[in-house]
Coordinates of C-alpha atoms and ligand atoms in Angstrom, one line a residue:
X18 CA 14.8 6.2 49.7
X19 CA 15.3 9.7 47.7
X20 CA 17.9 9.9 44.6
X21 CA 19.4 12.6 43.1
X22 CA 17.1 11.3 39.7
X23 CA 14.7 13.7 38.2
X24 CA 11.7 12.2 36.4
X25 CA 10.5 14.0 33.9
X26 CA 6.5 13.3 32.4
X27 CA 5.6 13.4 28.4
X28 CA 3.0 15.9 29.7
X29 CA 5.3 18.0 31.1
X30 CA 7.4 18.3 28.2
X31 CA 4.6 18.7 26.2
X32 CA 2.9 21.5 27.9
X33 CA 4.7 24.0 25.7
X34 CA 4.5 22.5 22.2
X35 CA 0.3 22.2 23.1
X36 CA 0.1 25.9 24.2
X37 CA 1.9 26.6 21.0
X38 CA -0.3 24.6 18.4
X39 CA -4.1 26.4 20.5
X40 CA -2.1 29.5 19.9
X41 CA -1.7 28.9 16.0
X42 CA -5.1 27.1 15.9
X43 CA -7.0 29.6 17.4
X44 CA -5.3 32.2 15.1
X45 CA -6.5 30.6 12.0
X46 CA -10.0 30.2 9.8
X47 CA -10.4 27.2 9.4
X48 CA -9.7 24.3 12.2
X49 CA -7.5 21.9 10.8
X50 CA -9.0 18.4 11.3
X51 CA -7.7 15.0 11.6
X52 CA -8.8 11.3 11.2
X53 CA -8.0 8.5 12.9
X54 CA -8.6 4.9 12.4
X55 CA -8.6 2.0 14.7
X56 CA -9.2 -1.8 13.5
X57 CA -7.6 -3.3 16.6
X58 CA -8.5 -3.7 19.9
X59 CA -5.2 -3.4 21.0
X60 CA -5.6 -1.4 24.5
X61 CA -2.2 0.4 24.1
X62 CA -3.6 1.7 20.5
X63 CA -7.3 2.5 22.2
X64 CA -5.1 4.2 25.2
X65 CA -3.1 6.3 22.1
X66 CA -6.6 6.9 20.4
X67 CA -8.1 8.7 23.7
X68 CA -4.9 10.6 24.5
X69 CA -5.4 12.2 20.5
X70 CA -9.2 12.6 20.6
X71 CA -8.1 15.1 24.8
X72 CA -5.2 16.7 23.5
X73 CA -7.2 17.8 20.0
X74 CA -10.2 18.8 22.6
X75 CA -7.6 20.8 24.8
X76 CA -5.4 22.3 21.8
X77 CA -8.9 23.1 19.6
X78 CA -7.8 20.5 16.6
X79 CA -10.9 19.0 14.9
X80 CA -10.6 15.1 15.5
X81 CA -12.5 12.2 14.6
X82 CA -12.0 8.5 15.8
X83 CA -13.1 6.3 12.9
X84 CA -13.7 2.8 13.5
X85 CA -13.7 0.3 10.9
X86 CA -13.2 -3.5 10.4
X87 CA -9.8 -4.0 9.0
X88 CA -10.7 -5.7 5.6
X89 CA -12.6 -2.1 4.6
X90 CA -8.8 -0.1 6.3
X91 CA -7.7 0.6 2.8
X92 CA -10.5 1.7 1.1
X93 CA -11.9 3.9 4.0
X94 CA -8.2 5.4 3.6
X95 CA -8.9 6.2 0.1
X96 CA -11.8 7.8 1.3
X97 CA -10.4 9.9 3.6
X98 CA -7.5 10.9 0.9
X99 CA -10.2 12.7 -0.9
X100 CA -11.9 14.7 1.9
X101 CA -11.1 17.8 1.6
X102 CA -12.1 18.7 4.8
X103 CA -9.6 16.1 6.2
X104 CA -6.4 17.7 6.7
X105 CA -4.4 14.9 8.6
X106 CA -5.2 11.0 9.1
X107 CA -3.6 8.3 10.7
X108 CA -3.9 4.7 11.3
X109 CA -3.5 2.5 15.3
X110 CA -1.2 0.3 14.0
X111 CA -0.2 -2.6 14.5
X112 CA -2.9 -3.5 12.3
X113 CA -2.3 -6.8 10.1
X114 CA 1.5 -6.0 11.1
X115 CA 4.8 -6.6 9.2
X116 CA 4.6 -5.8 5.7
X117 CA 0.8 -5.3 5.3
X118 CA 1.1 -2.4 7.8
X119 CA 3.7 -1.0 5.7
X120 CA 1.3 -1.0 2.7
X121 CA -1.2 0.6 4.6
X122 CA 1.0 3.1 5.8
X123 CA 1.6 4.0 2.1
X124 CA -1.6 4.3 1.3
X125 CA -2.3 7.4 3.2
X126 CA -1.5 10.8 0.8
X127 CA 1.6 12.4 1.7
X128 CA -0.1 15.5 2.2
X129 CA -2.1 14.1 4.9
X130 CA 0.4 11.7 6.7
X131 CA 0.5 13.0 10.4
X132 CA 2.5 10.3 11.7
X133 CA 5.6 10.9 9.3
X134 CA 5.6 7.5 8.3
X135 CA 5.1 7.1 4.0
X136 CA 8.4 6.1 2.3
X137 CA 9.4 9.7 1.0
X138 CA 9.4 11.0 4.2
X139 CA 11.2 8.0 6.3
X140 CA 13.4 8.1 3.3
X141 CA 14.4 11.9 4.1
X142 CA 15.3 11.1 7.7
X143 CA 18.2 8.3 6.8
X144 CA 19.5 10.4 3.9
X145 CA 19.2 13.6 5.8
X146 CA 17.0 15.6 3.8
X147 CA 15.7 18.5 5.8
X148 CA 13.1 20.5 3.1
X149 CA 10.8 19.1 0.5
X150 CA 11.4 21.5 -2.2
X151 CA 14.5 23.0 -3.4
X152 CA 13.6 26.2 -2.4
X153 CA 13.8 25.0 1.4
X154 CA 10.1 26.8 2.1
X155 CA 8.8 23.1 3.3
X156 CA 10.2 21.5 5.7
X157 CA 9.9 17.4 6.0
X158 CA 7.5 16.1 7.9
X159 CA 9.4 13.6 10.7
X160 CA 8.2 10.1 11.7
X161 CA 6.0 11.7 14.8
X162 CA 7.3 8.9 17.5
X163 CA 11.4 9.7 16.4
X164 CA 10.4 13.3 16.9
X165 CA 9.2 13.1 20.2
X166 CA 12.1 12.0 21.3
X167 CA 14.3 14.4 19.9
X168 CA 11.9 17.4 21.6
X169 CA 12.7 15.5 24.7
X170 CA 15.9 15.0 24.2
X171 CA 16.3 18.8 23.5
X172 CA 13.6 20.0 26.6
X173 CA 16.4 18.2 29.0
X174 CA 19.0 19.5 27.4
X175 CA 21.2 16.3 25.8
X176 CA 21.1 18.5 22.6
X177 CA 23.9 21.4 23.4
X178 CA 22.5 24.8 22.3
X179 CA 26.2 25.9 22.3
X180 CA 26.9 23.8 19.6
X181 CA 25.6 24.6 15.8
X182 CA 22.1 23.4 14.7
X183 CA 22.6 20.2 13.1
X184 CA 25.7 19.4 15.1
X185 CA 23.8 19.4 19.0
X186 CA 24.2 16.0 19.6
X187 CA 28.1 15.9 18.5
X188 CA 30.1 14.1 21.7
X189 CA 27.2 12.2 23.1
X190 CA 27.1 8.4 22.9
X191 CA 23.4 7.2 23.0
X192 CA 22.0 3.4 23.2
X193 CA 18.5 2.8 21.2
X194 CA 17.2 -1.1 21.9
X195 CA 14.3 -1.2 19.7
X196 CA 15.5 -0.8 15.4
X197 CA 11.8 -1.2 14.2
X198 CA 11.3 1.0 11.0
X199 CA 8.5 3.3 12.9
X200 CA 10.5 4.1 15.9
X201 CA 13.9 3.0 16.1
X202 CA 15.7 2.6 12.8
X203 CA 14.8 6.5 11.8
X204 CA 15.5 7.7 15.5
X205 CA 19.4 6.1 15.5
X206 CA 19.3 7.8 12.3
X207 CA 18.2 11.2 13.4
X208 CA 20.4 11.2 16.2
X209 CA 23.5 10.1 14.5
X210 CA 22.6 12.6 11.9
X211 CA 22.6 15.4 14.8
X212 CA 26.2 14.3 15.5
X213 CA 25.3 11.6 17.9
X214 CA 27.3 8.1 17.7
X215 CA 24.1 5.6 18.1
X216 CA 24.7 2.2 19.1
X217 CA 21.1 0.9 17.7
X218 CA 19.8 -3.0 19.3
X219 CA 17.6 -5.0 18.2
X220 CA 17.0 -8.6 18.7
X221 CA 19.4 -9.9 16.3
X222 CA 22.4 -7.4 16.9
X223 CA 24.2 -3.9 17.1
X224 CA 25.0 -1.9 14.9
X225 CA 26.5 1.7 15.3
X226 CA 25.1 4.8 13.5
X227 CA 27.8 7.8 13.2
X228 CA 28.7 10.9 10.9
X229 CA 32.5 9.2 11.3
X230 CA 35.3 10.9 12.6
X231 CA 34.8 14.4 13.4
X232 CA 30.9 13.8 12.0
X233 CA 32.6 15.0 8.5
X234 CA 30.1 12.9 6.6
X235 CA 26.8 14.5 5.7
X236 CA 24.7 12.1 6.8
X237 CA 24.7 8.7 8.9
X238 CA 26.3 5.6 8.2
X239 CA 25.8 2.1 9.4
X240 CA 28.4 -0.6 10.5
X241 CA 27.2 -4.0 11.9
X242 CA 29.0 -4.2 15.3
X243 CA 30.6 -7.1 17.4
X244 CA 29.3 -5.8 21.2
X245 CA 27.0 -6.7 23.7
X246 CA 24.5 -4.8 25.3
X247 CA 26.2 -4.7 28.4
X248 CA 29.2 -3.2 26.2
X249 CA 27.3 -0.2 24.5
X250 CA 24.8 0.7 27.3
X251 CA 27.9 1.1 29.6
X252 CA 29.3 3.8 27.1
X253 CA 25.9 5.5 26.4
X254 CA 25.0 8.6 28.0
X255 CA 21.6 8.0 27.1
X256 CA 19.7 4.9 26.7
X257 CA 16.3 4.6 25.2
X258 CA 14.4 2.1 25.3
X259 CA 10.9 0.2 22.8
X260 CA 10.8 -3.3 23.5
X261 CA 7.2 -4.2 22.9
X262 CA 7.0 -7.2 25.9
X263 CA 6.8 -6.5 29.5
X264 CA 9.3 -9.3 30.5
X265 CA 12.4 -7.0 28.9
X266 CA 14.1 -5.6 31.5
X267 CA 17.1 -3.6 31.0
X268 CA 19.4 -4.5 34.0
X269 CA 20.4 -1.4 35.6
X270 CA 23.5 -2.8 36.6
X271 CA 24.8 -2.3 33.1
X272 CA 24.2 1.5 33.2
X273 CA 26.3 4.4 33.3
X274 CA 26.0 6.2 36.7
X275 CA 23.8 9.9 35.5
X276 CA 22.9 8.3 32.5
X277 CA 19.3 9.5 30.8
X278 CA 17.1 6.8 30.6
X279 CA 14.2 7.1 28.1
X280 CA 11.3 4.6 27.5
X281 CA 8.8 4.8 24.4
X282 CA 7.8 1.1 24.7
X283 CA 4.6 0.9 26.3
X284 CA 5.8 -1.8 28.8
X285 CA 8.5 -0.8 31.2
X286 CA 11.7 -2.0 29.5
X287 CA 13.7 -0.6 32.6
X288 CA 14.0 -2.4 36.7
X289 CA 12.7 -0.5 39.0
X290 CA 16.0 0.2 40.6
X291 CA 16.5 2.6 37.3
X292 CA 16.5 5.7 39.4
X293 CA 19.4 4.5 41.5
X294 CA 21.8 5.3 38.6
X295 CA 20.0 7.5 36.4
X296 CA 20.0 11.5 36.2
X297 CA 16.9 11.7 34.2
X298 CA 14.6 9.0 33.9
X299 CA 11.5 9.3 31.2
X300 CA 9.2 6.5 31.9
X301 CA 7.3 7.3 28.5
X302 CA 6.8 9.4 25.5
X303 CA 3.3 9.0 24.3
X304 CA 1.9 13.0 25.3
X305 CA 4.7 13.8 23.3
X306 CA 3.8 12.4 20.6
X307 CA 0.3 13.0 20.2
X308 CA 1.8 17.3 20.4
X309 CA 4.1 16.1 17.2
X310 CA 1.2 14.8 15.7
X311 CA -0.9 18.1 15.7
X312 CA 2.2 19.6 15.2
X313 CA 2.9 17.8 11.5
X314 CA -1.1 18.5 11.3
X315 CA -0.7 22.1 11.1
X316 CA 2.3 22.1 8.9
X317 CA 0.4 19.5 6.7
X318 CA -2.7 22.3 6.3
X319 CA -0.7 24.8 5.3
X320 CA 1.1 23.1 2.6
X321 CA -2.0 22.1 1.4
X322 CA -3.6 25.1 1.3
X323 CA -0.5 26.5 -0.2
X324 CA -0.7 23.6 -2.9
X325 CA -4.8 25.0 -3.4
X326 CA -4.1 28.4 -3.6
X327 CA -1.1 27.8 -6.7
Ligands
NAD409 P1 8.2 -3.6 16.8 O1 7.7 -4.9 17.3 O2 8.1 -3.2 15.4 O3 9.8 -3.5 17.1 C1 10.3 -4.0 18.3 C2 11.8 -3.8 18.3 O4 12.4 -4.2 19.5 C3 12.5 -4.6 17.2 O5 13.6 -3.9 16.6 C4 13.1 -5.8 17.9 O6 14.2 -6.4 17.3 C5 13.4 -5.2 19.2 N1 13.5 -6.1 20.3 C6 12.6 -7.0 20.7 N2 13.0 -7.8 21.7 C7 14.3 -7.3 22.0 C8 15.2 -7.7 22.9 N3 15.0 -8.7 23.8 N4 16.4 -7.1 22.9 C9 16.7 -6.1 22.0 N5 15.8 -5.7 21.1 C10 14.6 -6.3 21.1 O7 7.6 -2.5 17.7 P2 7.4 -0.9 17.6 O8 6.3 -0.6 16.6 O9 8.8 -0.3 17.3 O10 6.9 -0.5 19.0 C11 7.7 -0.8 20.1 C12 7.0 -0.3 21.4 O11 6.9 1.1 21.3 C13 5.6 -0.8 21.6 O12 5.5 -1.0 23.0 C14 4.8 0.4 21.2 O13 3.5 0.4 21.8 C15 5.6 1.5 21.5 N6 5.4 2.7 20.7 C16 5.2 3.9 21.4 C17 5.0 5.0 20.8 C18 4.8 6.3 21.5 O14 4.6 7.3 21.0 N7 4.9 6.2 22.8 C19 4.9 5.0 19.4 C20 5.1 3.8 18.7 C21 5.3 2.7 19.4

């Protein structure tokens, strides 16, 4: 049976962002180059590796798939740290996981971390940093996953243009299940910073992410929540979804009738019904962020050559 739903694909939304970064690519000297690594054999990382090494081909990014035994992952980093002719790397994580991969993802030089994900810059998103320097010329590089959903977010138009930059998201209740510290800890952030109030789940709880009343505070705070999911999905306007294990299924009973429902996980967190209640329904993200990660690559080559030229 039709629905009223729209589905809207990452390619789609990331048809303009692409044209974009040839454009800017093809205007400069040198072709900025990335590396990445993969020491799994996870398919979903392999599947994330293939989609980089086409959308580099396609946008005219230099990109080169490094394989290497995970024991060697740190040093080969280090390596790569001191190419100069390697503007951008990043790792297929999960690698070791937990902790370890956190290490690892500290290991890569700021001025080369694509995906967003070093401490100073995660650190930026929750205390709502916006530039690098004081003179507001460089602006932060964002975790490259959190991103994506934000240009989606704003491509379907949840952010309200009407409303001051900074301030879009002010009014809209939105449900993230997923509070890992690559995807879904600095996205509540983000979007509670934007004015959103963010009910954030993750296995052991809620929590709710908010500016406060009137979104007078500068940036986000956190209160630990006593709700179900039931409860906070059926306030949210939009509900996104990263659980990494294809037996979670978000009942679509609990949804808001037009809600936006969003899906970064790699398995599908939603039932198959979802369309039967949703407006919009994104079944994943991944194009989009493989144009954020070329994005962050370009602004990454310039402030290094800016840095060389000094
Ligand atoms: P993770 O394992 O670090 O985090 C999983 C999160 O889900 C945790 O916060 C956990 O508490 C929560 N969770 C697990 N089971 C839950 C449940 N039953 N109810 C509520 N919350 C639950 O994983 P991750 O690195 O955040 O990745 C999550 C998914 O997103 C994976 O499938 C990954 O492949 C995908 N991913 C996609 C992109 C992309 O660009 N498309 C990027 C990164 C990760």
């Amino acid at each position: 049976s039709t629905t009223p739903c729209k589905t809207i694909l990452a390619s789609k939304v990331s048809a303009s962002f692409r044209d974009q970064i040839h454009k800017e690519i093809q205007e400069r000297k040198v072709q900025p180059k990335l590396v990445g690594f993969l020491a799994n054999d996870d398919p979903a990382a392999k599947k994330y590796a293939e989609w980089t090494a086409k959308t580099c081909a396609e946008t005219g990014c230099g990109f080169e798939l490094r394989k290497v035994d995970k024991q060697d992952l740190e040093q080969k980093i280090t390596e790569a740290n001191e190419e100069k002719e390697v503007n951008g790397i990043m790792v297929y994580y999960p690698v070791f996981g937990g902790k370890q991969d956190a290490y690892l993802q500290n290991c890569v030089s700021e001025l080369k971390d694509v995906e967003g994900l070093c401490h100073k810059f995660v650190h930026n998103v929750y205390h709502n940093v916006r530039y690098m320097d004081e003179e507001e010329t460089m602006k932060c590089i964002i975790p490259c996953t959190p991103l994506a959903i934000v240009k989606i977010l704003e491509y379907i138009g949840v952010y309200n243009t009407v409303i001051n930059y900074g301030n879009r998201l002010y009014g809209r209740t939105i449900t993230v299940v997923n509070r890992s510290e690559i995807v879904g800890r600095p996205l509540a952030a983000m979007l509670a910073n934007d004015g959103a109030k963010v009910y954030s789940v993750d296995v052991n709880g809620i929590q709710v992410f908010t500016r406060g009343s009137g979104i007078k505070l500068k940036a986000h705070k956190v209160e630990d929540i006593d709700a179900t999911v039931e409860e906070v999905v059926g306030l949210s306007d939009v509900v996104i979804t990263g659980v990494p294990t294809s037996n979670y299924k978000l009942p679509t009973k609990y949804l808001r009738d037009g809600v936006v429902a969003i899906n970064f996980s790699s398995s599908k967190n939603f039932e198959d019904d979802v369309k039967s209640k949703a407006s919009i329904f994104v079944p994943s993200v991944g194009k989009v962020t493989v144009a954020m990660l070329e994005r962050n690559l370009l602004r990454l080559t310039d402030y290094q050559n800016d840095i060389r030229e000094k």
